[in-house]
């Protein structure tokens, strides 16, 4: 009954979902592109039949999937990967990451979660296995994969307490859905317990594959370019900020920073670049945009990171980073990349989507937690004036990132064991 109701609700929502794509496509053309794929229509299917199928919803998950994709390609010269996502920014990121191997990695949208759409998708591509990244639990997809005999693994799996409580309200429907998984490679013991409680098979704790993401060679070169544009200014980076956070961040910066300090704001979602620019200008603060690629004037208080795929370079160019999504109850964002390049990190009180990783980073000395934005900026200003402490946090961050690597190989071991069990 629950599954039939879920499918019926999808049928009701489908016209609205397509209309939303068309509407957003008026200002963001990426939303109108390849709508047919979302409805199960694909071109050039034959070459990628039998590929490893990895689904990652958007930018963060696509980046997290990169080590798994590269490991699958490296261990078998004939291996192919079908990489699906749900957002235009995720698609763009995937195309950029694997631009050098278009004949081996197919980037496509996942169809909407209607049984006949996902079922037809699976029968057309006939993937060897489905690797779903992090929290990508789609009831009809999982049931159809089980029906088609496609092994499924939830990789880099995480589930916050809040999300687990919500799933638990669905009772038997949740247990039936999670029970369709073939295997789970969880980021932490807590994630494993929550998933198992909801009906998932016994989980293997592999850690986070985000520790295995390699800093691109181009990041240091681009960071050096940023530093030439910025000059001698001290940089406080507000990374992956979310709606409702920038106002408090900007107010705290203007209240505490000196003219030698520059606030670099990189919103999490590119469609918000213009809105954040307007917010900064409304505060009377002089703004420049990264996209202008011009030297930053001394009168400029804020530099807007209105670019995609350059976060590593922003981290490298900053003296201190405040992690977005953690200053409002939004769950936080990934801090591993900042730690990997040695940037001291400050997080807010709301990191429930990254609880274990944040706890480990704080314990290792790579990150500081502040109770609110004002306290976060107080800590940032103190760090700017204490080179010794910054260097200690930088070293701790690099060590923290290095010592937790290896999740990719552990995840592939889970995949291989799952395939052997299905064989």
mmCIF file of C-alpha atoms in Angstrom:
data_model
loop_
_atom_site.group_PDB
_atom_site.id
_atom_site.type_symbol
_atom_site.label_atom_id
_atom_site.label_comp_id
_atom_site.label_asym_id
_atom_site.label_seq_id
_atom_site.Cartn_x
_atom_site.Cartn_y
_atom_site.Cartn_z
ATOM 1 C CA UNK A 1 0.000 0.000 0.000
ATOM 2 C CA UNK A 2 2.724 2.460 0.981
ATOM 3 C CA UNK A 3 4.652 1.894 -2.233
ATOM 4 C CA UNK A 4 1.518 2.370 -4.333
ATOM 5 C CA UNK A 5 0.792 5.617 -2.479
ATOM 6 C CA UNK A 6 4.396 6.765 -2.976
ATOM 7 C CA UNK A 7 4.165 6.047 -6.718
ATOM 8 C CA UNK A 8 0.789 7.794 -6.947
ATOM 9 C CA UNK A 9 2.260 10.891 -5.272
ATOM 10 C CA UNK A 10 5.095 10.837 -7.804
ATOM 11 C CA UNK A 11 2.528 10.798 -10.611
ATOM 12 C CA UNK A 12 0.866 13.861 -9.106
ATOM 13 C CA UNK A 13 4.184 15.662 -8.659
ATOM 14 C CA UNK A 14 5.667 14.775 -12.061
ATOM 15 C CA UNK A 15 3.977 17.565 -14.093
ATOM 16 C CA UNK A 16 5.022 20.076 -11.437
ATOM 17 C CA UNK A 17 8.594 18.759 -11.471
ATOM 18 C CA UNK A 18 8.870 19.110 -15.252
ATOM 19 C CA UNK A 19 7.232 22.554 -15.141
ATOM 20 C CA UNK A 20 9.742 23.620 -12.506
ATOM 21 C CA UNK A 21 12.619 22.535 -14.744
ATOM 22 C CA UNK A 22 11.203 24.547 -17.629
ATOM 23 C CA UNK A 23 10.602 27.584 -15.407
ATOM 24 C CA UNK A 24 14.090 27.552 -13.871
ATOM 25 C CA UNK A 25 15.504 26.933 -17.315
ATOM 26 C CA UNK A 26 14.435 30.444 -18.318
ATOM 27 C CA UNK A 27 17.255 31.895 -16.212
ATOM 28 C CA UNK A 28 19.415 28.765 -15.836
ATOM 29 C CA UNK A 29 19.495 26.899 -19.185
ATOM 30 C CA UNK A 30 21.015 23.813 -17.593
ATOM 31 C CA UNK A 31 17.648 22.916 -16.105
ATOM 32 C CA UNK A 32 16.046 22.638 -19.546
ATOM 33 C CA UNK A 33 18.833 20.553 -21.035
ATOM 34 C CA UNK A 34 18.349 16.800 -21.357
ATOM 35 C CA UNK A 35 14.924 16.713 -19.692
ATOM 36 C CA UNK A 36 14.281 13.559 -21.715
ATOM 37 C CA UNK A 37 16.824 11.680 -19.590
ATOM 38 C CA UNK A 38 14.802 12.448 -16.467
ATOM 39 C CA UNK A 39 11.895 10.754 -18.246
ATOM 40 C CA UNK A 40 13.934 7.703 -19.231
ATOM 41 C CA UNK A 41 15.023 8.675 -22.742
ATOM 42 C CA UNK A 42 18.729 8.156 -23.443
ATOM 43 C CA UNK A 43 20.965 8.256 -26.500
ATOM 44 C CA UNK A 44 23.986 6.069 -27.252
ATOM 45 C CA UNK A 45 23.124 3.392 -24.723
ATOM 46 C CA UNK A 46 24.850 0.380 -26.282
ATOM 47 C CA UNK A 47 28.456 1.364 -25.480
ATOM 48 C CA UNK A 48 27.737 1.656 -21.746
ATOM 49 C CA UNK A 49 25.670 -1.482 -21.296
ATOM 50 C CA UNK A 50 27.200 -3.507 -18.487
ATOM 51 C CA UNK A 51 28.923 -0.485 -16.923
ATOM 52 C CA UNK A 52 29.368 0.151 -13.230
ATOM 53 C CA UNK A 53 26.522 2.468 -12.290
ATOM 54 C CA UNK A 54 27.201 5.162 -9.692
ATOM 55 C CA UNK A 55 24.487 7.585 -8.615
ATOM 56 C CA UNK A 56 25.466 10.820 -6.852
ATOM 57 C CA UNK A 57 22.804 13.488 -6.467
ATOM 58 C CA UNK A 58 24.783 16.733 -6.877
ATOM 59 C CA UNK A 59 28.164 18.454 -6.617
ATOM 60 C CA UNK A 60 29.291 17.207 -3.208
ATOM 61 C CA UNK A 61 28.357 13.613 -3.887
ATOM 62 C CA UNK A 62 29.841 13.721 -7.399
ATOM 63 C CA UNK A 63 33.149 14.884 -5.929
ATOM 64 C CA UNK A 64 32.938 12.177 -3.293
ATOM 65 C CA UNK A 65 32.386 9.555 -5.992
ATOM 66 C CA UNK A 66 35.528 10.572 -7.897
ATOM 67 C CA UNK A 67 37.946 8.236 -6.035
ATOM 68 C CA UNK A 68 35.579 5.298 -6.571
ATOM 69 C CA UNK A 69 35.191 6.053 -10.282
ATOM 70 C CA UNK A 70 38.942 6.388 -10.788
ATOM 71 C CA UNK A 71 39.661 3.222 -8.808
ATOM 72 C CA UNK A 72 37.197 1.208 -10.914
ATOM 73 C CA UNK A 73 38.740 2.527 -14.126
ATOM 74 C CA UNK A 74 42.296 1.930 -12.892
ATOM 75 C CA UNK A 75 41.865 -1.681 -11.850
ATOM 76 C CA UNK A 76 40.295 -2.756 -15.159
ATOM 77 C CA UNK A 77 41.303 -1.097 -18.420
ATOM 78 C CA UNK A 78 38.015 -2.196 -19.997
ATOM 79 C CA UNK A 79 35.778 -0.908 -17.199
ATOM 80 C CA UNK A 80 33.071 1.645 -17.983
ATOM 81 C CA UNK A 81 31.156 3.856 -15.550
ATOM 82 C CA UNK A 82 27.644 5.249 -15.862
ATOM 83 C CA UNK A 83 27.522 8.276 -13.543
ATOM 84 C CA UNK A 84 24.050 9.659 -12.847
ATOM 85 C CA UNK A 85 23.022 12.776 -10.946
ATOM 86 C CA UNK A 86 19.983 14.985 -10.364
ATOM 87 C CA UNK A 87 21.183 18.592 -10.759
ATOM 88 C CA UNK A 88 22.745 20.668 -13.559
ATOM 89 C CA UNK A 89 25.615 21.686 -11.271
ATOM 90 C CA UNK A 90 26.269 18.045 -10.460
ATOM 91 C CA UNK A 91 26.225 17.218 -14.163
ATOM 92 C CA UNK A 92 28.639 20.047 -14.949
ATOM 93 C CA UNK A 93 30.979 18.918 -12.180
ATOM 94 C CA UNK A 94 30.937 15.322 -13.424
ATOM 95 C CA UNK A 95 31.664 16.378 -17.004
ATOM 96 C CA UNK A 96 34.590 18.512 -15.816
ATOM 97 C CA UNK A 97 36.065 15.821 -13.564
ATOM 98 C CA UNK A 98 36.003 13.138 -16.256
ATOM 99 C CA UNK A 99 36.466 15.252 -19.377
ATOM 100 C CA UNK A 100 39.619 13.272 -20.224
ATOM 101 C CA UNK A 101 37.784 9.919 -20.401
ATOM 102 C CA UNK A 102 34.436 10.517 -22.176
ATOM 103 C CA UNK A 103 34.556 7.071 -23.764
ATOM 104 C CA UNK A 104 34.759 5.426 -20.336
ATOM 105 C CA UNK A 105 32.500 7.604 -18.163
ATOM 106 C CA UNK A 106 28.952 8.388 -19.289
ATOM 107 C CA UNK A 107 27.308 11.293 -17.439
ATOM 108 C CA UNK A 108 23.507 11.279 -17.377
ATOM 109 C CA UNK A 109 20.506 12.306 -15.316
ATOM 110 C CA UNK A 110 18.741 9.693 -13.222
ATOM 111 C CA UNK A 111 15.099 9.233 -14.246
ATOM 112 C CA UNK A 112 12.388 10.207 -11.806
ATOM 113 C CA UNK A 113 11.553 7.486 -9.285
ATOM 114 C CA UNK A 114 8.626 5.885 -11.079
ATOM 115 C CA UNK A 115 8.923 2.095 -11.410
ATOM 116 C CA UNK A 116 8.489 1.976 -15.196
ATOM 117 C CA UNK A 117 11.061 4.750 -15.724
ATOM 118 C CA UNK A 118 13.807 3.358 -13.469
ATOM 119 C CA UNK A 119 12.997 -0.186 -14.578
ATOM 120 C CA UNK A 120 13.388 0.723 -18.254
ATOM 121 C CA UNK A 121 16.622 2.575 -17.418
ATOM 122 C CA UNK A 122 18.064 -0.558 -15.810
ATOM 123 C CA UNK A 123 16.982 -2.853 -18.623
ATOM 124 C CA UNK A 124 18.528 -0.554 -21.226
ATOM 125 C CA UNK A 125 21.904 -0.081 -19.517
ATOM 126 C CA UNK A 126 22.028 -3.449 -17.690
ATOM 127 C CA UNK A 127 24.599 -2.217 -15.132
ATOM 128 C CA UNK A 128 26.889 -4.671 -13.339
ATOM 129 C CA UNK A 129 26.001 -3.086 -9.997
ATOM 130 C CA UNK A 130 24.475 0.082 -8.579
ATOM 131 C CA UNK A 131 26.602 2.173 -6.220
ATOM 132 C CA UNK A 132 24.410 4.786 -4.545
ATOM 133 C CA UNK A 133 26.290 7.593 -2.829
ATOM 134 C CA UNK A 134 25.655 8.694 0.752
ATOM 135 C CA UNK A 135 21.896 9.154 1.264
ATOM 136 C CA UNK A 136 20.433 8.288 -2.143
ATOM 137 C CA UNK A 137 17.554 6.095 -1.032
ATOM 138 C CA UNK A 138 14.895 5.858 -3.764
ATOM 139 C CA UNK A 139 12.192 3.262 -2.980
ATOM 140 C CA UNK A 140 11.174 2.334 -6.525
ATOM 141 C CA UNK A 141 14.758 2.358 -7.773
ATOM 142 C CA UNK A 142 15.815 -0.069 -5.040
ATOM 143 C CA UNK A 143 12.851 -2.369 -5.604
ATOM 144 C CA UNK A 144 13.405 -2.402 -9.372
ATOM 145 C CA UNK A 145 17.125 -3.110 -8.937
ATOM 146 C CA UNK A 146 16.258 -6.091 -6.749
ATOM 147 C CA UNK A 147 13.698 -7.253 -9.313
ATOM 148 C CA UNK A 148 16.243 -6.942 -12.157
ATOM 149 C CA UNK A 149 18.942 -8.741 -10.155
ATOM 150 C CA UNK A 150 21.248 -5.711 -9.979
ATOM 151 C CA UNK A 151 23.383 -5.722 -6.802
ATOM 152 C CA UNK A 152 23.123 -2.440 -4.887
ATOM 153 C CA UNK A 153 25.508 -0.885 -2.411
ATOM 154 C CA UNK A 154 24.982 2.304 -0.434
ATOM 155 C CA UNK A 155 28.504 3.750 -0.439
ATOM 156 C CA UNK A 156 29.946 6.468 1.777
ATOM 157 C CA UNK A 157 26.651 6.029 3.574
ATOM 158 C CA UNK A 158 25.585 8.516 6.197
ATOM 159 C CA UNK A 159 22.327 9.138 8.001
ATOM 160 C CA UNK A 160 21.804 11.825 10.612
ATOM 161 C CA UNK A 161 19.733 11.171 13.710
ATOM 162 C CA UNK A 162 17.137 13.631 12.424
ATOM 163 C CA UNK A 163 16.815 11.845 9.064
ATOM 164 C CA UNK A 164 16.696 8.440 10.757
ATOM 165 C CA UNK A 165 13.808 9.582 12.954
ATOM 166 C CA UNK A 166 11.915 10.769 9.880
ATOM 167 C CA UNK A 167 12.427 7.477 8.049
ATOM 168 C CA UNK A 168 11.302 5.576 11.155
ATOM 169 C CA UNK A 169 7.905 7.262 10.904
ATOM 170 C CA UNK A 170 7.360 5.357 7.641
ATOM 171 C CA UNK A 171 7.500 2.043 9.505
ATOM 172 C CA UNK A 172 7.266 -1.047 7.235
ATOM 173 C CA UNK A 173 7.723 1.041 4.069
ATOM 174 C CA UNK A 174 11.126 2.229 5.310
ATOM 175 C CA UNK A 175 12.157 -1.283 6.354
ATOM 176 C CA UNK A 176 11.095 -2.692 2.992
ATOM 177 C CA UNK A 177 13.013 0.044 1.153
ATOM 178 C CA UNK A 178 16.243 -0.225 3.138
ATOM 179 C CA UNK A 179 15.938 -4.006 3.034
ATOM 180 C CA UNK A 180 16.320 -3.891 -0.761
ATOM 181 C CA UNK A 181 19.938 -2.787 -0.382
ATOM 182 C CA UNK A 182 22.517 -5.466 -1.062
ATOM 183 C CA UNK A 183 25.236 -3.928 1.114
ATOM 184 C CA UNK A 184 26.114 -0.786 3.045
ATOM 185 C CA UNK A 185 29.546 0.857 3.344
ATOM 186 C CA UNK A 186 29.008 3.360 6.157
ATOM 187 C CA UNK A 187 31.081 6.367 7.116
ATOM 188 C CA UNK A 188 30.846 5.699 10.870
ATOM 189 C CA UNK A 189 29.537 3.276 13.488
ATOM 190 C CA UNK A 190 26.673 5.656 14.267
ATOM 191 C CA UNK A 191 25.655 5.777 10.604
ATOM 192 C CA UNK A 192 25.826 1.983 10.419
ATOM 193 C CA UNK A 193 23.607 1.523 13.490
ATOM 194 C CA UNK A 194 20.961 3.959 12.234
ATOM 195 C CA UNK A 195 20.810 2.322 8.809
ATOM 196 C CA UNK A 196 20.617 -1.196 10.251
ATOM 197 C CA UNK A 197 17.842 -0.100 12.620
ATOM 198 C CA UNK A 198 15.811 0.957 9.574
ATOM 199 C CA UNK A 199 16.177 -2.453 7.946
ATOM 200 C CA UNK A 200 19.396 -2.167 5.938
ATOM 201 C CA UNK A 201 21.687 -5.225 5.814
ATOM 202 C CA UNK A 202 24.607 -5.356 8.280
ATOM 203 C CA UNK A 203 26.875 -2.442 7.414
ATOM 204 C CA UNK A 204 30.642 -2.332 7.033
ATOM 205 C CA UNK A 205 32.263 0.810 8.424
ATOM 206 C CA UNK A 206 34.653 2.007 5.723
ATOM 207 C CA UNK A 207 35.115 5.680 6.646
ATOM 208 C CA UNK A 208 34.546 8.525 4.216
ATOM 209 C CA UNK A 209 35.830 8.340 0.645
ATOM 210 C CA UNK A 210 36.057 12.135 0.727
ATOM 211 C CA UNK A 211 39.405 11.673 2.477
ATOM 212 C CA UNK A 212 40.628 9.991 -0.722
ATOM 213 C CA UNK A 213 39.796 12.930 -2.999
ATOM 214 C CA UNK A 214 43.086 14.185 -4.419
ATOM 215 C CA UNK A 215 43.918 17.886 -4.405
ATOM 216 C CA UNK A 216 44.076 18.716 -8.128
ATOM 217 C CA UNK A 217 47.435 19.901 -9.439
ATOM 218 C CA UNK A 218 45.722 22.986 -10.818
ATOM 219 C CA UNK A 219 44.585 24.118 -7.349
ATOM 220 C CA UNK A 220 47.989 25.459 -6.275
ATOM 221 C CA UNK A 221 48.432 27.317 -9.562
ATOM 222 C CA UNK A 222 44.981 28.876 -9.345
ATOM 223 C CA UNK A 223 45.485 29.724 -5.659
ATOM 224 C CA UNK A 224 48.706 31.552 -6.559
ATOM 225 C CA UNK A 225 46.713 33.527 -9.130
ATOM 226 C CA UNK A 226 44.114 34.354 -6.477
ATOM 227 C CA UNK A 227 46.856 35.532 -4.128
ATOM 228 C CA UNK A 228 48.256 37.810 -6.824
ATOM 229 C CA UNK A 229 44.799 39.331 -7.270
ATOM 230 C CA UNK A 230 44.257 39.674 -3.520
ATOM 231 C CA UNK A 231 47.713 40.987 -2.651
ATOM 232 C CA UNK A 232 48.803 41.140 0.990
ATOM 233 C CA UNK A 233 45.289 41.094 2.464
ATOM 234 C CA UNK A 234 44.433 38.556 5.163
ATOM 235 C CA UNK A 235 41.710 36.256 3.845
ATOM 236 C CA UNK A 236 38.759 34.881 5.800
ATOM 237 C CA UNK A 237 36.871 32.426 3.608
ATOM 238 C CA UNK A 238 33.173 31.717 4.131
ATOM 239 C CA UNK A 239 32.869 28.468 2.168
ATOM 240 C CA UNK A 240 29.694 26.883 0.811
ATOM 241 C CA UNK A 241 27.385 29.347 2.533
ATOM 242 C CA UNK A 242 23.639 28.793 2.492
ATOM 243 C CA UNK A 243 20.619 31.056 2.321
ATOM 244 C CA UNK A 244 20.207 32.965 5.585
ATOM 245 C CA UNK A 245 23.864 32.701 6.619
ATOM 246 C CA UNK A 246 25.562 35.427 4.582
ATOM 247 C CA UNK A 247 23.801 38.287 6.369
ATOM 248 C CA UNK A 248 25.140 37.308 9.787
ATOM 249 C CA UNK A 249 28.566 36.482 8.365
ATOM 250 C CA UNK A 250 28.838 39.868 6.678
ATOM 251 C CA UNK A 251 27.664 41.767 9.772
ATOM 252 C CA UNK A 252 30.159 39.933 11.979
ATOM 253 C CA UNK A 253 32.975 40.588 9.514
ATOM 254 C CA UNK A 254 32.246 44.308 9.159
ATOM 255 C CA UNK A 255 32.016 44.664 12.948
ATOM 256 C CA UNK A 256 35.329 42.949 13.726
ATOM 257 C CA UNK A 257 37.645 42.971 10.719
ATOM 258 C CA UNK A 258 40.204 45.612 9.800
ATOM 259 C CA UNK A 259 40.866 47.086 6.366
ATOM 260 C CA UNK A 260 43.678 44.557 5.977
ATOM 261 C CA UNK A 261 41.137 41.729 6.089
ATOM 262 C CA UNK A 262 39.206 40.477 3.065
ATOM 263 C CA UNK A 263 36.060 38.374 3.266
ATOM 264 C CA UNK A 264 35.771 35.808 0.471
ATOM 265 C CA UNK A 265 32.219 34.454 0.205
ATOM 266 C CA UNK A 266 31.548 31.332 -1.880
ATOM 267 C CA UNK A 267 27.818 30.441 -1.865
ATOM 268 C CA UNK A 268 26.940 26.758 -1.991
ATOM 269 C CA UNK A 269 24.519 27.212 -4.896
ATOM 270 C CA UNK A 270 25.468 29.198 -8.020
ATOM 271 C CA UNK A 271 21.917 30.442 -8.584
ATOM 272 C CA UNK A 272 22.379 32.562 -5.453
ATOM 273 C CA UNK A 273 25.470 34.446 -6.638
ATOM 274 C CA UNK A 274 23.539 37.557 -7.675
ATOM 275 C CA UNK A 275 21.396 37.577 -4.531
ATOM 276 C CA UNK A 276 24.472 37.391 -2.303
ATOM 277 C CA UNK A 277 26.136 40.178 -4.303
ATOM 278 C CA UNK A 278 23.054 42.354 -3.780
ATOM 279 C CA UNK A 279 23.092 41.576 -0.051
ATOM 280 C CA UNK A 280 26.728 42.645 0.279
ATOM 281 C CA UNK A 281 26.174 45.853 -1.655
ATOM 282 C CA UNK A 282 23.069 46.634 0.427
ATOM 283 C CA UNK A 283 25.325 46.674 3.502
ATOM 284 C CA UNK A 284 27.375 49.417 1.871
ATOM 285 C CA UNK A 285 30.407 47.157 1.532
ATOM 286 C CA UNK A 286 32.459 47.388 -1.635
ATOM 287 C CA UNK A 287 32.272 44.152 -3.592
ATOM 288 C CA UNK A 288 34.286 42.545 -6.360
ATOM 289 C CA UNK A 289 33.578 39.290 -8.139
ATOM 290 C CA UNK A 290 35.963 36.451 -8.839
ATOM 291 C CA UNK A 291 34.513 36.256 -12.356
ATOM 292 C CA UNK A 292 35.877 39.718 -13.165
ATOM 293 C CA UNK A 293 39.395 38.326 -12.632
ATOM 294 C CA UNK A 294 40.700 41.758 -11.626
ATOM 295 C CA UNK A 295 43.053 42.805 -8.850
ATOM 296 C CA UNK A 296 41.212 43.335 -5.570
ATOM 297 C CA UNK A 297 41.254 47.001 -4.535
ATOM 298 C CA UNK A 298 42.159 47.940 -0.947
ATOM 299 C CA UNK A 299 38.702 49.508 -0.609
ATOM 300 C CA UNK A 300 37.037 46.176 -1.396
ATOM 301 C CA UNK A 301 35.741 44.421 1.712
ATOM 302 C CA UNK A 302 34.220 41.316 0.101
ATOM 303 C CA UNK A 303 35.231 39.131 -2.841
ATOM 304 C CA UNK A 304 32.403 36.980 -4.191
ATOM 305 C CA UNK A 305 33.480 33.531 -5.311
ATOM 306 C CA UNK A 306 31.040 33.298 -8.210
ATOM 307 C CA UNK A 307 32.726 30.312 -9.835
ATOM 308 C CA UNK A 308 32.363 26.542 -9.862
ATOM 309 C CA UNK A 309 34.995 23.873 -9.358
ATOM 310 C CA UNK A 310 37.544 26.159 -7.683
ATOM 311 C CA UNK A 311 36.956 25.439 -3.995
ATOM 312 C CA UNK A 312 40.355 23.833 -3.443
ATOM 313 C CA UNK A 313 41.982 27.041 -4.718
ATOM 314 C CA UNK A 314 39.848 29.174 -2.394
ATOM 315 C CA UNK A 315 40.915 26.998 0.530
ATOM 316 C CA UNK A 316 44.578 27.294 -0.463
ATOM 317 C CA UNK A 317 44.335 31.089 -0.686
ATOM 318 C CA UNK A 318 42.663 31.545 2.717
ATOM 319 C CA UNK A 319 44.256 31.966 6.133
ATOM 320 C CA UNK A 320 41.068 30.841 7.916
ATOM 321 C CA UNK A 321 37.872 29.148 6.689
ATOM 322 C CA UNK A 322 34.366 29.283 8.143
ATOM 323 C CA UNK A 323 32.328 26.310 6.934
ATOM 324 C CA UNK A 324 28.884 27.204 5.605
ATOM 325 C CA UNK A 325 25.718 25.309 6.389
ATOM 326 C CA UNK A 326 26.799 25.110 10.038
ATOM 327 C CA UNK A 327 25.611 28.555 11.206
ATOM 328 C CA UNK A 328 21.941 27.775 10.632
ATOM 329 C CA UNK A 329 20.312 24.373 11.317
ATOM 330 C CA UNK A 330 21.278 23.050 7.883
ATOM 331 C CA UNK A 331 23.671 20.271 8.860
ATOM 332 C CA UNK A 332 27.015 21.742 7.801
ATOM 333 C CA UNK A 333 29.242 20.994 4.814
ATOM 334 C CA UNK A 334 32.317 18.907 4.122
ATOM 335 C CA UNK A 335 35.429 20.262 5.878
ATOM 336 C CA UNK A 336 37.843 17.574 4.662
ATOM 337 C CA UNK A 337 39.045 19.522 1.603
ATOM 338 C CA UNK A 338 39.960 22.535 3.740
ATOM 339 C CA UNK A 339 41.857 20.313 6.176
ATOM 340 C CA UNK A 340 43.629 18.478 3.349
ATOM 341 C CA UNK A 341 45.249 21.700 2.099
ATOM 342 C CA UNK A 342 46.056 22.868 5.631
ATOM 343 C CA UNK A 343 43.533 25.663 6.113
ATOM 344 C CA UNK A 344 42.414 26.199 9.748
ATOM 345 C CA UNK A 345 38.672 25.535 10.002
ATOM 346 C CA UNK A 346 35.922 27.053 12.133
ATOM 347 C CA UNK A 347 32.481 25.429 12.229
ATOM 348 C CA UNK A 348 29.221 26.533 13.769
ATOM 349 C CA UNK A 349 26.890 24.575 16.053
ATOM 350 C CA UNK A 350 24.916 22.781 13.311
ATOM 351 C CA UNK A 351 26.970 19.953 11.798
ATOM 352 C CA UNK A 352 24.542 17.049 12.143
ATOM 353 C CA UNK A 353 25.121 15.853 8.559
ATOM 354 C CA UNK A 354 28.852 15.532 9.263
ATOM 355 C CA UNK A 355 28.857 14.767 13.001
ATOM 356 C CA UNK A 356 31.616 12.167 13.131
ATOM 357 C CA UNK A 357 33.995 13.864 10.700
ATOM 358 C CA UNK A 358 33.557 17.211 12.455
ATOM 359 C CA UNK A 359 34.126 15.630 15.863
ATOM 360 C CA UNK A 360 37.322 13.962 14.667
ATOM 361 C CA UNK A 361 38.588 17.190 13.082
ATOM 362 C CA UNK A 362 38.010 19.125 16.306
ATOM 363 C CA UNK A 363 39.611 16.396 18.423
ATOM 364 C CA UNK A 364 42.669 16.355 16.152
ATOM 365 C CA UNK A 365 43.129 20.118 16.463
ATOM 366 C CA UNK A 366 42.295 20.833 12.816
ATOM 367 C CA UNK A 367 39.026 22.647 13.538
ATOM 368 C CA UNK A 368 37.333 24.839 16.127
ATOM 369 C CA UNK A 369 33.627 24.934 16.937
ATOM 370 C CA UNK A 370 31.992 28.279 17.692
ATOM 371 C CA UNK A 371 28.485 28.695 19.163
ATOM 372 C CA UNK A 372 27.447 31.409 16.691
ATOM 373 C CA UNK A 373 28.718 33.577 13.832
ATOM 374 C CA UNK A 374 29.924 36.380 16.113
ATOM 375 C CA UNK A 375 32.032 33.950 18.139
ATOM 376 C CA UNK A 376 33.220 32.335 14.915
ATOM 377 C CA UNK A 377 34.577 35.626 13.632
ATOM 378 C CA UNK A 378 36.126 36.386 17.012
ATOM 379 C CA UNK A 379 38.007 33.091 16.695
ATOM 380 C CA UNK A 380 38.948 33.887 13.085
ATOM 381 C CA UNK A 381 40.380 37.290 14.008
ATOM 382 C CA UNK A 382 42.362 35.714 16.850
ATOM 383 C CA UNK A 383 43.772 33.120 14.455
ATOM 384 C CA UNK A 384 44.780 35.805 11.954
ATOM 385 C CA UNK A 385 46.882 37.369 14.687
ATOM 386 C CA UNK A 386 48.453 34.108 15.866
ATOM 387 C CA UNK A 387 50.662 32.615 13.152
ATOM 388 C CA UNK A 388 51.899 29.866 15.457
ATOM 389 C CA UNK A 389 48.441 28.567 16.171
ATOM 390 C CA UNK A 390 47.488 28.761 12.507
ATOM 391 C CA UNK A 391 50.525 26.703 11.582
ATOM 392 C CA UNK A 392 49.679 24.128 14.254
ATOM 393 C CA UNK A 393 46.086 23.826 12.986
ATOM 394 C CA UNK A 394 47.344 23.616 9.414
ATOM 395 C CA UNK A 395 49.662 20.722 10.257
ATOM 396 C CA UNK A 396 46.922 19.020 12.269
ATOM 397 C CA UNK A 397 44.521 19.353 9.333
ATOM 398 C CA UNK A 398 46.912 17.753 6.875
ATOM 399 C CA UNK A 399 47.636 14.908 9.289
ATOM 400 C CA UNK A 400 43.920 14.427 10.014
ATOM 401 C CA UNK A 401 43.139 14.152 6.291
ATOM 402 C CA UNK A 402 46.052 11.797 5.625
ATOM 403 C CA UNK A 403 45.398 9.362 8.461
ATOM 404 C CA UNK A 404 41.797 8.697 7.446
ATOM 405 C CA UNK A 405 42.474 7.798 3.807
ATOM 406 C CA UNK A 406 41.721 4.345 2.451
ATOM 407 C CA UNK A 407 37.913 4.268 2.422
ATOM 408 C CA UNK A 408 37.822 3.782 -1.354
ATOM 409 C CA UNK A 409 39.652 0.453 -1.237
ATOM 410 C CA UNK A 410 37.513 -0.689 1.691
ATOM 411 C CA UNK A 411 34.379 0.280 -0.256
ATOM 412 C CA UNK A 412 35.516 -1.681 -3.313
ATOM 413 C CA UNK A 413 36.121 -4.674 -1.048
ATOM 414 C CA UNK A 414 32.481 -4.443 0.077
ATOM 415 C CA UNK A 415 31.412 -4.202 -3.567
ATOM 416 C CA UNK A 416 33.462 -7.251 -4.554
ATOM 417 C CA UNK A 417 32.097 -9.270 -1.627
ATOM 418 C CA UNK A 418 28.548 -8.305 -2.595
ATOM 419 C CA UNK A 419 29.099 -9.397 -6.196
ATOM 420 C CA UNK A 420 30.662 -12.664 -5.045
ATOM 421 C CA UNK A 421 27.664 -13.299 -2.806
ATOM 422 C CA UNK A 422 25.293 -12.653 -5.693
ATOM 423 C CA UNK A 423 27.283 -14.823 -8.040
#
